[in-house]
CSV table of C-alpha atoms and ligand atoms in Angstrom, one decimal:
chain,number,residue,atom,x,y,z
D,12,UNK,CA,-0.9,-19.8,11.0
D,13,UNK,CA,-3.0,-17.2,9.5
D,14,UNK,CA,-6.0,-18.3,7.5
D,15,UNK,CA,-6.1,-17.1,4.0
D,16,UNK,CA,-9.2,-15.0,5.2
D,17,UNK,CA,-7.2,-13.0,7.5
D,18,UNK,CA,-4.5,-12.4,5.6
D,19,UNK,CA,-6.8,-10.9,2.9
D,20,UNK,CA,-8.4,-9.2,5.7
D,21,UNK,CA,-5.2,-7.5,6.7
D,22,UNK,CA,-4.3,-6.9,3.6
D,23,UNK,CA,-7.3,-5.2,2.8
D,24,UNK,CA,-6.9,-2.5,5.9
D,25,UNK,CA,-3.3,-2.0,4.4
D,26,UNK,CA,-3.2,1.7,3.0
D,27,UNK,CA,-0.3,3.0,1.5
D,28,UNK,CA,0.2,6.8,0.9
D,29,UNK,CA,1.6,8.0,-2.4
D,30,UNK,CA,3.9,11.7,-2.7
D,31,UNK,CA,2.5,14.5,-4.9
D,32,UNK,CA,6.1,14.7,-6.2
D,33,UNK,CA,6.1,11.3,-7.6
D,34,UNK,CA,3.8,12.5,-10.5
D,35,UNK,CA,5.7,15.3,-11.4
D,36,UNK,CA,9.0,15.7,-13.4
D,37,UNK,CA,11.9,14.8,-11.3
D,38,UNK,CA,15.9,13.7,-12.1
D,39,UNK,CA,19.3,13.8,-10.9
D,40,UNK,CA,21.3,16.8,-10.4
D,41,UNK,CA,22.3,15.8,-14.1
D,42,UNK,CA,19.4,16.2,-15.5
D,43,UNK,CA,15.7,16.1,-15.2
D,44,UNK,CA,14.1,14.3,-18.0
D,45,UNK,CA,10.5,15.9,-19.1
D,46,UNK,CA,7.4,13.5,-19.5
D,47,UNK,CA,4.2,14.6,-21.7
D,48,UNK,CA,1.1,14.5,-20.0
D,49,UNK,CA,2.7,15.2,-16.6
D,50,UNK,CA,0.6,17.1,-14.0
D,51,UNK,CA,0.9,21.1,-13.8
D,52,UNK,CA,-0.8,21.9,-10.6
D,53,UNK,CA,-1.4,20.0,-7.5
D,54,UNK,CA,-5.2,19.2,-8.1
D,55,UNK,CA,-3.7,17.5,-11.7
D,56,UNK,CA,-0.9,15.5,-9.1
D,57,UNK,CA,-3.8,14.1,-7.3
D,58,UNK,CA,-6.3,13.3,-9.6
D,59,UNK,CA,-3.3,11.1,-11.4
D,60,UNK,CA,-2.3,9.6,-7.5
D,61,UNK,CA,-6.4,9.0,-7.9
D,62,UNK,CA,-5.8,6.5,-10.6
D,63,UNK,CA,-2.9,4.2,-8.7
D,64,UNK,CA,-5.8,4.3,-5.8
D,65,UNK,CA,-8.7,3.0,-8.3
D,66,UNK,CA,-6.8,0.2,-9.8
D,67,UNK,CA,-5.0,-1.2,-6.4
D,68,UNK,CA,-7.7,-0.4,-4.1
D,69,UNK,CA,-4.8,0.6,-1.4
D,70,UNK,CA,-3.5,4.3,-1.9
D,71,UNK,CA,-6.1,6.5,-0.7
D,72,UNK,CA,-3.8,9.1,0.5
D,73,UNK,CA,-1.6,11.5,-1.1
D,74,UNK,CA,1.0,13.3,0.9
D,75,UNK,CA,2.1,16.9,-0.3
D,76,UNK,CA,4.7,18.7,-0.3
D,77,UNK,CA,5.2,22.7,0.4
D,78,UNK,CA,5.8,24.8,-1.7
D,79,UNK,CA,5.6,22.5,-4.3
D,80,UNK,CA,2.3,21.7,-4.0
D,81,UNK,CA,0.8,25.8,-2.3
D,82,UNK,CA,-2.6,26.5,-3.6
D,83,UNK,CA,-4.7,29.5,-2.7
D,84,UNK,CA,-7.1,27.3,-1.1
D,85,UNK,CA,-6.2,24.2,1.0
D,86,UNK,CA,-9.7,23.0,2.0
D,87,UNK,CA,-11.0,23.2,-1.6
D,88,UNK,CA,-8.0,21.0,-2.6
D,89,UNK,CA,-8.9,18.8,-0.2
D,90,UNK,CA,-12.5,18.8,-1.2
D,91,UNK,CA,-10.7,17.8,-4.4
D,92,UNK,CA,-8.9,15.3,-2.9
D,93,UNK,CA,-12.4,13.6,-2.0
D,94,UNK,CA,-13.9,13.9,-5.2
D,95,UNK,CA,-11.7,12.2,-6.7
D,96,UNK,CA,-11.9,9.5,-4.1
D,97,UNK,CA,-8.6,9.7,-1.7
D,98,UNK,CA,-7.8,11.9,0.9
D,99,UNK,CA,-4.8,13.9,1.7
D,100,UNK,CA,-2.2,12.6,3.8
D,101,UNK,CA,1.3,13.6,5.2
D,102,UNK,CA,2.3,17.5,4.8
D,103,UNK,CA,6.1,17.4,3.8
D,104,UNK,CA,7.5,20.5,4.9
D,105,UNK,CA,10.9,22.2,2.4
D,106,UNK,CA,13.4,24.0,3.7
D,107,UNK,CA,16.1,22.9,0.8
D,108,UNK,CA,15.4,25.4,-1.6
D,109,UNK,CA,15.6,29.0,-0.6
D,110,UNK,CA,18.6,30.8,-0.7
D,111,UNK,CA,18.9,31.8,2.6
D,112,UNK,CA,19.2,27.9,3.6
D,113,UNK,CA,22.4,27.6,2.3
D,114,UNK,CA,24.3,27.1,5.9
D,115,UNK,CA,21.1,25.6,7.4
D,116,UNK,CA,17.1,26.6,8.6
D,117,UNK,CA,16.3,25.5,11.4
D,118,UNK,CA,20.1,24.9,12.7
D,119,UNK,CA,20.9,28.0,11.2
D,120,UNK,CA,23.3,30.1,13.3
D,121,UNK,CA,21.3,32.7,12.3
D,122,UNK,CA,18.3,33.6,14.3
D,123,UNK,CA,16.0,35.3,11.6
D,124,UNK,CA,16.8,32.7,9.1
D,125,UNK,CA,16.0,29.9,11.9
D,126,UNK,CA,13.1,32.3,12.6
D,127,UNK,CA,12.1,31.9,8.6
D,128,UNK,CA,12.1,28.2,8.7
D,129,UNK,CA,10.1,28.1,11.6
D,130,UNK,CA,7.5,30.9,10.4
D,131,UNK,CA,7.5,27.9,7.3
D,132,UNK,CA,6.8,24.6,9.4
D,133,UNK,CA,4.3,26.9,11.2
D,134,UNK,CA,2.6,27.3,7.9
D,135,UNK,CA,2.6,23.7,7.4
D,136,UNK,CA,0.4,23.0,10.5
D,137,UNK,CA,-2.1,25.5,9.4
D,138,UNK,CA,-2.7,23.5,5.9
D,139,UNK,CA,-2.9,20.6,7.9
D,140,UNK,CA,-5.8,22.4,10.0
D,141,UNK,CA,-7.5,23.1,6.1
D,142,UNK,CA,-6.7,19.9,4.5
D,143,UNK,CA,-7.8,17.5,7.7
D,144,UNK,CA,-3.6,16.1,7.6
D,145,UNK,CA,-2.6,14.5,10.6
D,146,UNK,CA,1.3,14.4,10.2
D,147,UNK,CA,3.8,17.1,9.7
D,148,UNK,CA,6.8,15.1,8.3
D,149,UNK,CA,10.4,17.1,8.8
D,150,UNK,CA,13.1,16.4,6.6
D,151,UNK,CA,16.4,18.5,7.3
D,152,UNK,CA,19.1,19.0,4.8
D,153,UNK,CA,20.8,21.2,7.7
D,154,UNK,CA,24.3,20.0,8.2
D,155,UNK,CA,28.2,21.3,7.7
D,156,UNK,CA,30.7,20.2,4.8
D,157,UNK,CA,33.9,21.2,6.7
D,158,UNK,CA,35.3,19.9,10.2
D,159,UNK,CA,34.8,23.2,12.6
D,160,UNK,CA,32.8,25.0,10.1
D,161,UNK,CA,30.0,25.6,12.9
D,162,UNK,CA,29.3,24.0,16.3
D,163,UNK,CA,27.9,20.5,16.4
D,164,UNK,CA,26.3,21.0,19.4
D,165,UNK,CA,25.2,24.4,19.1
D,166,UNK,CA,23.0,22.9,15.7
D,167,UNK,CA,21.5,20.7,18.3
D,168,UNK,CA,20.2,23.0,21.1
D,169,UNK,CA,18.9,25.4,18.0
D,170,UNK,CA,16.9,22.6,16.1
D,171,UNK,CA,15.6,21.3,19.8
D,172,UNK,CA,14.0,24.6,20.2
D,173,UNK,CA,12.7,25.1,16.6
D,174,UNK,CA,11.2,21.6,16.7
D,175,UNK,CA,9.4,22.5,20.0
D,176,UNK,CA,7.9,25.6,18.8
D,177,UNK,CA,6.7,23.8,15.9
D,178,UNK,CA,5.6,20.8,18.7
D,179,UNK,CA,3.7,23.6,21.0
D,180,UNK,CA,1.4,24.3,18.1
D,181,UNK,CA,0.5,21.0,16.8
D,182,UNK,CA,-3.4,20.2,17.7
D,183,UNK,CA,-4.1,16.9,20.0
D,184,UNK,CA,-5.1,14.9,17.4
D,185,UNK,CA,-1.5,16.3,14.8
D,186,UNK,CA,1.8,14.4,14.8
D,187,UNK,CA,5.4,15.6,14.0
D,188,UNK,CA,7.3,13.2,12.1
D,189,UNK,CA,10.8,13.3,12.1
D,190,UNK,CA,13.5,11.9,9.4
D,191,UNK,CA,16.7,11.1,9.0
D,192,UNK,CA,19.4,10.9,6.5
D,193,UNK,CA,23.1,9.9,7.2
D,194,UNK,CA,24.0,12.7,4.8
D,195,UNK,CA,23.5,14.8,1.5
D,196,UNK,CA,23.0,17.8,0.7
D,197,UNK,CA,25.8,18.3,3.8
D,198,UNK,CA,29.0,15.7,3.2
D,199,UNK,CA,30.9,16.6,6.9
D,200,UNK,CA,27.9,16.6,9.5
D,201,UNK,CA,24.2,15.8,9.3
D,202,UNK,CA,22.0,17.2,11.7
D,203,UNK,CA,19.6,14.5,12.0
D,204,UNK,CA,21.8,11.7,10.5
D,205,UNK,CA,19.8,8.9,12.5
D,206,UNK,CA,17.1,7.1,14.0
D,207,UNK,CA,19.5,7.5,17.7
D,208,UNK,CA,19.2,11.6,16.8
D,209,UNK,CA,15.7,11.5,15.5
D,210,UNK,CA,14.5,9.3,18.8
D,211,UNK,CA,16.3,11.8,21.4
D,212,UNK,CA,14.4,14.5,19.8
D,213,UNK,CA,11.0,13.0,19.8
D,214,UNK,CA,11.6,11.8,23.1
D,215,UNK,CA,11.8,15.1,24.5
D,216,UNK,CA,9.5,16.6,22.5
D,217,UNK,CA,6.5,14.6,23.7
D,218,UNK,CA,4.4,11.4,22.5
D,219,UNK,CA,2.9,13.6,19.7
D,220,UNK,CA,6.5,13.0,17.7
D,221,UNK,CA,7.5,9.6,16.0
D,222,UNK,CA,10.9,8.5,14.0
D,223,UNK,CA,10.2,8.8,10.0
D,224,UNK,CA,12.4,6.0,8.1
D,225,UNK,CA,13.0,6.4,4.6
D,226,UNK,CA,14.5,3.1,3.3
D,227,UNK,CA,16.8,4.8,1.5
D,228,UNK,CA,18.6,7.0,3.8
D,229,UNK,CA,21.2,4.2,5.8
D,230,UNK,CA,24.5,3.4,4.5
D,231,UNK,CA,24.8,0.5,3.1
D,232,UNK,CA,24.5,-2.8,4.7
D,233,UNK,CA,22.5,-1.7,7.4
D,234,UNK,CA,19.6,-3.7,9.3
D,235,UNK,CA,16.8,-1.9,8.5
D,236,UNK,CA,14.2,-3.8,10.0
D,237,UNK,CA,15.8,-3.8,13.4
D,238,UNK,CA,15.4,-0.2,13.5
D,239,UNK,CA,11.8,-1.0,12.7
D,240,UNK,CA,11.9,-3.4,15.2
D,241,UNK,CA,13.1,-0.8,18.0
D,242,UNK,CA,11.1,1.7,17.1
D,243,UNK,CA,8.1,-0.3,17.3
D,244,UNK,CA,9.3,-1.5,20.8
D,245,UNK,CA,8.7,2.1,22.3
D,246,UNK,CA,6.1,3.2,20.2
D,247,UNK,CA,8.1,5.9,18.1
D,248,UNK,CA,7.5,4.6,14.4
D,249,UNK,CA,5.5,7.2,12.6
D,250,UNK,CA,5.7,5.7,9.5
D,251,UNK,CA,8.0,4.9,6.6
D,252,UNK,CA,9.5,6.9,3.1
D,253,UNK,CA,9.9,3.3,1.0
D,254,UNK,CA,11.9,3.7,-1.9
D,255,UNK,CA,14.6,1.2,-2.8
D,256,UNK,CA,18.2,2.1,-3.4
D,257,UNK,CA,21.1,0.6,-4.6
D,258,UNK,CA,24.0,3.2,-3.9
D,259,UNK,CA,22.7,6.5,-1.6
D,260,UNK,CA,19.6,7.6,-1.9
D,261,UNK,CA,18.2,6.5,-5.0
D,262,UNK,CA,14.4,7.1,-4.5
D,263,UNK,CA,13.7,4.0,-6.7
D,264,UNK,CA,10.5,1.6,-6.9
D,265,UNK,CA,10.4,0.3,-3.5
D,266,UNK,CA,11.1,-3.6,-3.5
D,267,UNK,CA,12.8,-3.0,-7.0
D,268,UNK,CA,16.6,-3.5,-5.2
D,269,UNK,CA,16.0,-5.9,-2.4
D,270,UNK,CA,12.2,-7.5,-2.1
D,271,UNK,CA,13.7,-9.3,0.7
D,272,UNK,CA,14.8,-6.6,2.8
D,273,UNK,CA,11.3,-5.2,2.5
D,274,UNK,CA,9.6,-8.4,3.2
D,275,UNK,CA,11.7,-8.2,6.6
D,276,UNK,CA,10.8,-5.0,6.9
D,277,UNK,CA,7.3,-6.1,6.8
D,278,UNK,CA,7.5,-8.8,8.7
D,279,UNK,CA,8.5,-6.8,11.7
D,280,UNK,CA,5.5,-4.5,11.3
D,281,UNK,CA,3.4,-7.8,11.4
D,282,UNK,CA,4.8,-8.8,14.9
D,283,UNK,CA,4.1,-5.9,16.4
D,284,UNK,CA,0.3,-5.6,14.9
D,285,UNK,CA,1.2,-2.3,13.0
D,286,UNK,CA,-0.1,-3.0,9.7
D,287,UNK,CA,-3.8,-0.9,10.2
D,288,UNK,CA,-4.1,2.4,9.9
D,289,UNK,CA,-5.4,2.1,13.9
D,290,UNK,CA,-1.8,1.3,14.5
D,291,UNK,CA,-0.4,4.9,13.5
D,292,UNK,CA,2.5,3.8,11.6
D,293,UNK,CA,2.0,5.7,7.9
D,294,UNK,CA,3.2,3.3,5.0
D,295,UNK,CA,4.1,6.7,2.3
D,296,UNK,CA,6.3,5.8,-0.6
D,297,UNK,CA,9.0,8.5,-1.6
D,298,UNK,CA,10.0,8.0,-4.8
D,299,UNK,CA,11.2,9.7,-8.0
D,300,UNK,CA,10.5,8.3,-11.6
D,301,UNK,CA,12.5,10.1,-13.3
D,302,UNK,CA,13.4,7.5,-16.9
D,303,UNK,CA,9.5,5.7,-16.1
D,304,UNK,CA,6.1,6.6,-16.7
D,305,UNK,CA,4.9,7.9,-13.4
D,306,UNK,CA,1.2,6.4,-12.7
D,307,UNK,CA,2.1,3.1,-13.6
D,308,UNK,CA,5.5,2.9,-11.5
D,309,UNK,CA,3.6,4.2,-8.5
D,310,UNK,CA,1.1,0.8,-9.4
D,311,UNK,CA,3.8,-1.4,-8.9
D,312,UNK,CA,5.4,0.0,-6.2
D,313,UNK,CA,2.3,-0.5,-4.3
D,314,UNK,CA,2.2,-4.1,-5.7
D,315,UNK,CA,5.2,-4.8,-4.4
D,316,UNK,CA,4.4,-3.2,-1.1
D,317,UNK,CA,1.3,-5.6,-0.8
D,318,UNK,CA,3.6,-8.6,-2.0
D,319,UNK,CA,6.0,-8.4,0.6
D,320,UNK,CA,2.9,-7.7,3.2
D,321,UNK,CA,1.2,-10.9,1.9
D,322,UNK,CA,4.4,-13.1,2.4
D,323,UNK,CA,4.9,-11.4,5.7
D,324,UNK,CA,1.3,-12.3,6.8
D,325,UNK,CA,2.0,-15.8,5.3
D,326,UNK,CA,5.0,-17.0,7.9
D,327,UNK,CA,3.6,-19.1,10.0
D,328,UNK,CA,4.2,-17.7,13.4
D,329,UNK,CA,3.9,-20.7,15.7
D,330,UNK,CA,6.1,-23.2,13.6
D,331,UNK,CA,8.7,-20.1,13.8
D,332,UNK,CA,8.6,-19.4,17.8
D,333,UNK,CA,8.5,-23.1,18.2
D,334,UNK,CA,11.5,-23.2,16.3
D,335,UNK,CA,13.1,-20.0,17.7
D,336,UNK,CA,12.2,-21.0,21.2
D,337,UNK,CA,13.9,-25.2,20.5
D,338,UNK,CA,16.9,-23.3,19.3
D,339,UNK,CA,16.4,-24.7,15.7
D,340,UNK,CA,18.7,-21.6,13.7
D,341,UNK,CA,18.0,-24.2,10.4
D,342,UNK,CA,14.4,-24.7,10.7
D,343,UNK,CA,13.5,-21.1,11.8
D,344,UNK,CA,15.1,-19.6,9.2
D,345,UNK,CA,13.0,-22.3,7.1
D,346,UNK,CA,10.1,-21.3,8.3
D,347,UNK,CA,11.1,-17.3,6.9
D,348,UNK,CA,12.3,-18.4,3.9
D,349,UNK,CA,9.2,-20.4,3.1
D,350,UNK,CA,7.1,-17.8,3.7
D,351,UNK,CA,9.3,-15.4,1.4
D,352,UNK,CA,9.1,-18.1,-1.3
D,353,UNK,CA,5.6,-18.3,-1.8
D,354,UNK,CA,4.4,-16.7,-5.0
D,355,UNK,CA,1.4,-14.4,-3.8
D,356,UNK,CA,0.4,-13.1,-7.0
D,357,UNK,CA,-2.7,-15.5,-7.3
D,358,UNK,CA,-3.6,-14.8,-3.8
D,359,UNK,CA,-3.9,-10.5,-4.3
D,360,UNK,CA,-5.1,-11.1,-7.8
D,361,UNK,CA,-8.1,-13.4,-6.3
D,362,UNK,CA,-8.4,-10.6,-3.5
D,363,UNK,CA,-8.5,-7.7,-5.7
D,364,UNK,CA,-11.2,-9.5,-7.9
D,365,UNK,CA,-13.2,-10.5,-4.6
D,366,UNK,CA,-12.8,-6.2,-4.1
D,367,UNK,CA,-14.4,-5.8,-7.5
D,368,UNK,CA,-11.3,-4.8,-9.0
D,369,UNK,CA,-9.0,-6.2,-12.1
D,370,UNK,CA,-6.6,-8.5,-11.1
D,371,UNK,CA,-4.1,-6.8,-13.0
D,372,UNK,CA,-3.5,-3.3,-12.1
D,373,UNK,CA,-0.7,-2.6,-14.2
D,374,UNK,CA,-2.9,-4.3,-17.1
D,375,UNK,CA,-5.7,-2.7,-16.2
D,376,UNK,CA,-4.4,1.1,-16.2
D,377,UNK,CA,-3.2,0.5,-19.3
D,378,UNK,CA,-5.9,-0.5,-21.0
D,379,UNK,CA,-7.9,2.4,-19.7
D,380,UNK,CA,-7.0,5.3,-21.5
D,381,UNK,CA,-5.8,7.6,-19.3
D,382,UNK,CA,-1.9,8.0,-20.1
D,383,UNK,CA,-3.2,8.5,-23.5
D,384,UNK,CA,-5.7,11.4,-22.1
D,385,UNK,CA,-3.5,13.1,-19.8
D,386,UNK,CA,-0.7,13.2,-23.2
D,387,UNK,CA,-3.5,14.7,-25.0
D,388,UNK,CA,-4.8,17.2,-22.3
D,389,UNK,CA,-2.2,18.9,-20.4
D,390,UNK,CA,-1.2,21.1,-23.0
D,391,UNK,CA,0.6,24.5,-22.2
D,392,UNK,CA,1.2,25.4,-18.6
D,393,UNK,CA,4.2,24.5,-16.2
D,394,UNK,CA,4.8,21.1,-16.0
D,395,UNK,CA,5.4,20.0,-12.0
D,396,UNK,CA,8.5,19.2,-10.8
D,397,UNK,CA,11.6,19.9,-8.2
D,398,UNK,CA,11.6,23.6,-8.5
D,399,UNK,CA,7.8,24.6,-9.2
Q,21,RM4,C1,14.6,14.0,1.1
Q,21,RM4,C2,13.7,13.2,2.0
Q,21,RM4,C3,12.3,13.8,2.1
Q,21,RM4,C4,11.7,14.2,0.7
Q,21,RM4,C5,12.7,15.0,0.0
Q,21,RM4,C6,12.2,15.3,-1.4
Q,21,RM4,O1,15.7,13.3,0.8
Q,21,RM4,O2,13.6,11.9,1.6
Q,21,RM4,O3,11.4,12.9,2.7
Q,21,RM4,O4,10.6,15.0,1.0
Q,21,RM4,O5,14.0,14.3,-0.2
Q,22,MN,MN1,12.0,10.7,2.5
């Protein structure tokens, strides 16, 4: 069993990466619900993903998203970054909201619209090259809504080669991330629909490619942490999108639906000795606030990211194998469910104050001013969100 030394030691590597998009305005296709004080420009998004870094101590990273977050000058944003005390993470490429996407980019049947999307996640390695990044993360909403509206296979051989022009150009020390969602925006076929999908593509692209899951992108019922579990197996977990969702993809507070599924989650990443940065595996949160004040949701979803790491840390590892290994179903599962039961609040509140931080974070931000500040200060301007 761990000591509670080296599960505060682990804990303490743990970094979490927090989306640019997060802090902006954000909603449903219904309706997107303005907050005051929300950033207006991508050096605003940062300096607020700043503050959820200085009260949990874990979130040094922000990951951005193009265009939403183009500025003239990528290195002086990340100088930005720095000043402010985090870095920048993940570049999320977009090609969702053009037009000429409508029957797909990179799957497109047509070649200069293929050629467009392309000429766009080419793009997105070159900010990487400014901003220091060292993962291109590649989200397709390509897909069909109609049975024999365009060749299944074709899509395939066309997003192969677009991903390995993308995968030629990537320096030695850049990723390419690839994610999957069963469906939506397309309702018939998805192009990547799955971690199976995702995992033949980075296979034959190379080891610089790795499976991205996002929590919230499985139909329901499905055993997330098994995926995990094989991806870790062959090396091809680049990271994780953790939101939490009750229906599709809900893009709520991660652990907000189902702490224990995350705690599994995490406990699978423990196993395998993936919880350090060293490891590769990117822990980013993809999330959208869209009825909750922004900074402090983004606080608690990394609390509850570090609560379900704590109680993963906390299983005791040889009381389970023992168990596992006698063929005791009842204590093993004992031994989980302990370890799930613990209330590790007072152990990350004792750490936080050992890191010279407040015990509280959510307490903490409160009390300091800044929602009040940011209210009062971002007058006039475009407030950030889906479509700026
Ligand atoms: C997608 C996917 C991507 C995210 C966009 C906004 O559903 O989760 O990761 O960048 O939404
Ligand atoms: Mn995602």
């Amino acid at each position: 069993m761990r000591t509670v030394t080296a599960v505060k030691a682990a804990l303490t590597a743990h970094q979490i990466e927090l989306p640019s998009w997060a802090f902006g305005n954000s909603g449903t296709r219904f309706k997107v619900f303005s907050q005051p004080g929300v950033p207006r420009t991508p050096q605003e998004k940062i300096e607020d993903a700043a503050q959820v870094h200085k009260f949990t101590g874990s979130a040094p990273a922000v990951a951005l998203h193009i265009p939403w977050d183009k500025a003239d000058d990528y290195a002086a944003l990340a100088a930005h970054a720095l000043d402010h005390g985090v870095r920048i993470g993940t570049i999320n490429s977009n090609t969702f909201q053009d037009d000429d996407y409508r029957l797909g980019s990179v799957a497109n049947a047509d070649p200069r619209i293929r050629r467009k999307a392309l000429d766009h996640l080419l793009e997105c390695v070159d900010i990487m090259d400014a901003t220091g990044s060292a993962d291109l993360k590649l989200w397709f909403a390509d897909g069909t809504n109609y049975p024999g509206q365009d060749d299944i296979r074709g899509r395939q051989e066309r997003l192969a080669e677009s991903l390995a022009a993308v995968y030629e150009r990537l320096g030695s020390d850049q990723r390419l991330v690839l994610e999957y969602k069963l469906f939506e925006p397309s309702f018939y076929s998805t192009d990547v629909p799955d971690w199976g999908t995702s995992l033949l593509h980075c296979l034959a692209l190379g080891p610089k490619a790795a499976v991205i899951v996002d929590t919230g992108h499985h139909a329901p019922g499905t055993n997330i942490e098994f995926i995990v579990a094989q991806l870790l197996r062959v090396g091809r977990l680049g990271g994780f999108d953790f939101n939490s969702r009750f229906y599709a993809d809900d893009d709520l507070m991660v652990g907000a639906a189902d702490p224990f599924q995350l705690f599994r989650i995490m406990h699978e990443v423990v196993v395998a000795g993936a919880l350090a940065p060293e490891a590769g595996v990117t822990f980013m949160l993809d999330q959208c606030h869209n009825i909750e004040p922004k900074i402090p949701a983004q606080v608690r979803s990394v609390m509850n990211v570090q609560e379900a790491t704590a109680k993963a840390l906390l299983i005791d590892a040889e009381a389970l194998t023992a168990a596992q290994q006698a063929g005791d179903v009842l204590g093993a599962n004992g031994v989980f469910m302990d370890a799930y039961n613990t209330d590790v609040r007072p152990l990350l509140a004792e750490l936080r104050t050992e890191q010279g931080l407040d015990p509280n974070p959510m307490a903490a931000y409160a009390a300091s001013g800044y929602a009040e500040k940011i209210v009062a200060g971002r007058i006039g301007g475009t407030p950030a969100g889906w479509n700026s």
